[in-house]
JSON list of C-alpha atoms in Angstrom, two decimals:
[
{"chain": "A", "resi": 2, "resn": "MET", "atom": "CA", "xyz": [85.71, 3.53, 60.34]},
{"chain": "A", "resi": 3, "resn": "THR", "atom": "CA", "xyz": [86.42, 6.71, 61.83]},
{"chain": "A", "resi": 4, "resn": "PRO", "atom": "CA", "xyz": [84.99, 9.82, 63.25]},
{"chain": "A", "resi": 5, "resn": "ASP", "atom": "CA", "xyz": [85.78, 11.60, 60.53]},
{"chain": "A", "resi": 6, "resn": "ASP", "atom": "CA", "xyz": [83.96, 8.94, 58.23]},
{"chain": "A", "resi": 7, "resn": "VAL", "atom": "CA", "xyz": [80.99, 9.25, 60.48]},
{"chain": "A", "resi": 8, "resn": "ILE", "atom": "CA", "xyz": [80.64, 12.82, 60.23]},
{"chain": "A", "resi": 9, "resn": "GLY", "atom": "CA", "xyz": [80.32, 12.78, 56.45]},
{"chain": "A", "resi": 10, "resn": "GLY", "atom": "CA", "xyz": [77.86, 10.36, 56.68]},
{"chain": "A", "resi": 11, "resn": "LEU", "atom": "CA", "xyz": [75.91, 12.43, 59.54]},
{"chain": "A", "resi": 12, "resn": "ARG", "atom": "CA", "xyz": [76.31, 15.70, 57.98]},
{"chain": "A", "resi": 13, "resn": "ALA", "atom": "CA", "xyz": [74.59, 14.32, 54.38]},
{"chain": "A", "resi": 14, "resn": "PHE", "atom": "CA", "xyz": [71.77, 12.77, 56.30]},
{"chain": "A", "resi": 15, "resn": "LEU", "atom": "CA", "xyz": [71.16, 15.96, 58.45]},
{"chain": "A", "resi": 16, "resn": "ALA", "atom": "CA", "xyz": [71.30, 18.45, 55.58]},
{"chain": "A", "resi": 17, "resn": "ASP", "atom": "CA", "xyz": [69.27, 16.18, 53.51]},
{"chain": "A", "resi": 18, "resn": "MET", "atom": "CA", "xyz": [66.51, 16.25, 56.08]},
{"chain": "A", "resi": 19, "resn": "LEU", "atom": "CA", "xyz": [66.87, 19.64, 57.73]},
{"chain": "A", "resi": 20, "resn": "ASP", "atom": "CA", "xyz": [67.31, 21.03, 54.14]},
{"chain": "A", "resi": 21, "resn": "LEU", "atom": "CA", "xyz": [70.73, 22.45, 54.74]},
{"chain": "A", "resi": 22, "resn": "ALA", "atom": "CA", "xyz": [73.22, 22.71, 52.91]},
{"chain": "A", "resi": 23, "resn": "PRO", "atom": "CA", "xyz": [75.92, 20.29, 54.12]},
{"chain": "A", "resi": 24, "resn": "GLU", "atom": "CA", "xyz": [78.79, 22.74, 54.73]},
{"chain": "A", "resi": 25, "resn": "SER", "atom": "CA", "xyz": [77.14, 24.58, 57.02]},
{"chain": "A", "resi": 26, "resn": "ILE", "atom": "CA", "xyz": [76.78, 21.57, 59.45]},
{"chain": "A", "resi": 27, "resn": "ARG", "atom": "CA", "xyz": [79.95, 21.61, 61.34]},
{"chain": "A", "resi": 28, "resn": "PRO", "atom": "CA", "xyz": [81.50, 18.70, 63.95]},
{"chain": "A", "resi": 29, "resn": "GLU", "atom": "CA", "xyz": [80.93, 21.43, 66.73]},
{"chain": "A", "resi": 30, "resn": "SER", "atom": "CA", "xyz": [77.24, 22.14, 65.47]},
{"chain": "A", "resi": 31, "resn": "THR", "atom": "CA", "xyz": [75.40, 21.29, 68.33]},
{"chain": "A", "resi": 32, "resn": "LEU", "atom": "CA", "xyz": [72.12, 19.03, 67.44]},
{"chain": "A", "resi": 33, "resn": "PHE", "atom": "CA", "xyz": [69.63, 21.18, 69.20]},
{"chain": "A", "resi": 34, "resn": "ASP", "atom": "CA", "xyz": [70.30, 24.64, 69.62]},
{"chain": "A", "resi": 35, "resn": "ASP", "atom": "CA", "xyz": [72.56, 24.89, 66.12]},
{"chain": "A", "resi": 36, "resn": "LEU", "atom": "CA", "xyz": [70.96, 23.07, 64.02]},
{"chain": "A", "resi": 37, "resn": "ASP", "atom": "CA", "xyz": [67.23, 23.00, 65.94]},
{"chain": "A", "resi": 38, "resn": "VAL", "atom": "CA", "xyz": [66.60, 19.51, 65.78]},
{"chain": "A", "resi": 39, "resn": "ASP", "atom": "CA", "xyz": [63.27, 18.67, 67.26]},
{"chain": "A", "resi": 40, "resn": "SER", "atom": "CA", "xyz": [61.70, 15.25, 68.56]},
{"chain": "A", "resi": 41, "resn": "LEU", "atom": "CA", "xyz": [61.08, 13.49, 65.68]},
{"chain": "A", "resi": 42, "resn": "SER", "atom": "CA", "xyz": [63.84, 14.40, 63.65]},
{"chain": "A", "resi": 43, "resn": "VAL", "atom": "CA", "xyz": [65.57, 12.85, 66.57]},
{"chain": "A", "resi": 44, "resn": "LEU", "atom": "CA", "xyz": [63.60, 9.75, 65.84]},
{"chain": "A", "resi": 45, "resn": "GLU", "atom": "CA", "xyz": [64.99, 9.82, 62.53]},
{"chain": "A", "resi": 46, "resn": "LEU", "atom": "CA", "xyz": [68.48, 9.82, 63.14]},
{"chain": "A", "resi": 47, "resn": "ALA", "atom": "CA", "xyz": [68.35, 7.08, 65.81]},
{"chain": "A", "resi": 48, "resn": "VAL", "atom": "CA", "xyz": [66.89, 5.34, 63.05]},
{"chain": "A", "resi": 49, "resn": "PHE", "atom": "CA", "xyz": [69.53, 6.34, 60.48]},
{"chain": "A", "resi": 50, "resn": "SER", "atom": "CA", "xyz": [72.24, 5.88, 62.89]},
{"chain": "A", "resi": 51, "resn": "GLU", "atom": "CA", "xyz": [70.58, 1.94, 63.90]},
{"chain": "A", "resi": 52, "resn": "GLU", "atom": "CA", "xyz": [70.46, 1.11, 60.13]},
{"chain": "A", "resi": 53, "resn": "THR", "atom": "CA", "xyz": [73.82, 2.72, 59.45]},
{"chain": "A", "resi": 54, "resn": "TYR", "atom": "CA", "xyz": [75.95, 2.08, 61.65]},
{"chain": "A", "resi": 55, "resn": "ASP", "atom": "CA", "xyz": [74.11, -0.54, 63.54]},
{"chain": "A", "resi": 56, "resn": "VAL", "atom": "CA", "xyz": [74.28, 1.73, 66.94]},
{"chain": "A", "resi": 57, "resn": "ASP", "atom": "CA", "xyz": [70.85, 3.42, 68.78]},
{"chain": "A", "resi": 58, "resn": "LEU", "atom": "CA", "xyz": [71.72, 6.58, 69.58]},
{"chain": "A", "resi": 59, "resn": "GLU", "atom": "CA", "xyz": [67.91, 7.39, 70.55]},
{"chain": "A", "resi": 60, "resn": "PRO", "atom": "CA", "xyz": [68.67, 6.82, 74.37]},
{"chain": "A", "resi": 61, "resn": "LEU", "atom": "CA", "xyz": [71.88, 8.98, 74.67]},
{"chain": "A", "resi": 62, "resn": "LEU", "atom": "CA", "xyz": [69.75, 11.92, 72.47]},
{"chain": "A", "resi": 63, "resn": "ARG", "atom": "CA", "xyz": [67.14, 11.01, 75.24]},
{"chain": "A", "resi": 64, "resn": "GLU", "atom": "CA", "xyz": [68.77, 11.43, 77.71]},
{"chain": "A", "resi": 65, "resn": "ALA", "atom": "CA", "xyz": [71.15, 14.27, 76.86]},
{"chain": "A", "resi": 66, "resn": "HIS", "atom": "CA", "xyz": [67.57, 16.54, 76.84]},
{"chain": "A", "resi": 67, "resn": "ALA", "atom": "CA", "xyz": [65.86, 15.17, 79.49]},
{"chain": "A", "resi": 68, "resn": "THR", "atom": "CA", "xyz": [69.21, 15.69, 81.82]},
{"chain": "A", "resi": 69, "resn": "GLY", "atom": "CA", "xyz": [70.03, 19.27, 80.22]},
{"chain": "A", "resi": 70, "resn": "SER", "atom": "CA", "xyz": [72.89, 18.43, 78.21]},
{"chain": "A", "resi": 71, "resn": "ARG", "atom": "CA", "xyz": [71.58, 19.53, 74.83]},
{"chain": "A", "resi": 72, "resn": "ALA", "atom": "CA", "xyz": [74.05, 22.15, 74.48]},
{"chain": "A", "resi": 73, "resn": "GLU", "atom": "CA", "xyz": [76.98, 18.61, 74.35]},
{"chain": "A", "resi": 74, "resn": "VAL", "atom": "CA", "xyz": [75.16, 16.97, 71.61]},
{"chain": "A", "resi": 75, "resn": "THR", "atom": "CA", "xyz": [77.52, 17.91, 68.41]},
{"chain": "A", "resi": 76, "resn": "LEU", "atom": "CA", "xyz": [77.69, 16.17, 65.36]},
{"chain": "A", "resi": 77, "resn": "GLY", "atom": "CA", "xyz": [81.49, 15.26, 66.58]},
{"chain": "A", "resi": 78, "resn": "TRP", "atom": "CA", "xyz": [80.19, 13.95, 70.08]},
{"chain": "A", "resi": 79, "resn": "LEU", "atom": "CA", "xyz": [78.26, 11.91, 67.87]},
{"chain": "A", "resi": 80, "resn": "ALA", "atom": "CA", "xyz": [80.10, 10.24, 65.67]},
{"chain": "A", "resi": 81, "resn": "ASP", "atom": "CA", "xyz": [82.86, 9.68, 68.83]},
{"chain": "A", "resi": 82, "resn": "ARG", "atom": "CA", "xyz": [79.84, 7.40, 70.37]},
{"chain": "A", "resi": 83, "resn": "ILE", "atom": "CA", "xyz": [78.96, 5.62, 66.94]},
{"chain": "A", "resi": 84, "resn": "VAL", "atom": "CA", "xyz": [82.65, 4.78, 66.88]},
{"chain": "A", "resi": 85, "resn": "ALA", "atom": "CA", "xyz": [83.22, 4.00, 70.20]},
{"chain": "A", "resi": 86, "resn": "ALA", "atom": "CA", "xyz": [80.33, 1.54, 70.35]},
{"chain": "A", "resi": 87, "resn": "HIS", "atom": "CA", "xyz": [82.13, -0.26, 67.49]},
{"chain": "A", "resi": 88, "resn": "GLY", "atom": "CA", "xyz": [85.30, -0.40, 69.31]},
{"chain": "A", "resi": 89, "resn": "LEU", "atom": "CA", "xyz": [87.73, 1.66, 67.13]},
{"chain": "A", "resi": 90, "resn": "ALA", "atom": "CA", "xyz": [88.02, 4.06, 69.52]},
{"chain": "A", "resi": 91, "resn": "THR", "atom": "CA", "xyz": [87.58, 5.57, 73.08]},
{"chain": "A", "resi": 92, "resn": "PRO", "atom": "CA", "xyz": [84.66, 8.45, 73.41]},
{"chain": "A", "resi": 93, "resn": "LEU", "atom": "CA", "xyz": [85.56, 11.69, 74.53]},
{"chain": "A", "resi": 94, "resn": "PRO", "atom": "CA", "xyz": [85.56, 12.51, 78.37]},
{"chain": "A", "resi": 95, "resn": "GLU", "atom": "CA", "xyz": [81.95, 13.73, 79.60]},
{"chain": "A", "resi": 96, "resn": "ALA", "atom": "CA", "xyz": [81.62, 17.45, 80.12]},
{"chain": "A", "resi": 97, "resn": "ALA", "atom": "CA", "xyz": [80.45, 18.28, 83.37]},
{"chain": "A", "resi": 98, "resn": "PRO", "atom": "CA", "xyz": [76.96, 18.99, 83.57]}
]
């Protein structure tokens, strides 16, 4: 599993959930600002990630939302964390708040 594989899966899920064209969702698209994901959609994304990749994203998403790091949560950021959770890659360094 590579970040590109995960991005493809997340892109397809988000496009369907948000009724967007898949090509409009890019790795640098921010979840909260660009894609306008709300709290219910975050829960749906967390369930999808758990069922598809066996990774619980909900704590990461909740923390990012609570700490004001919303702009850092991109599709690529999520994919890197999913891959890293499986020990297949090192996540990107955290950006300073």
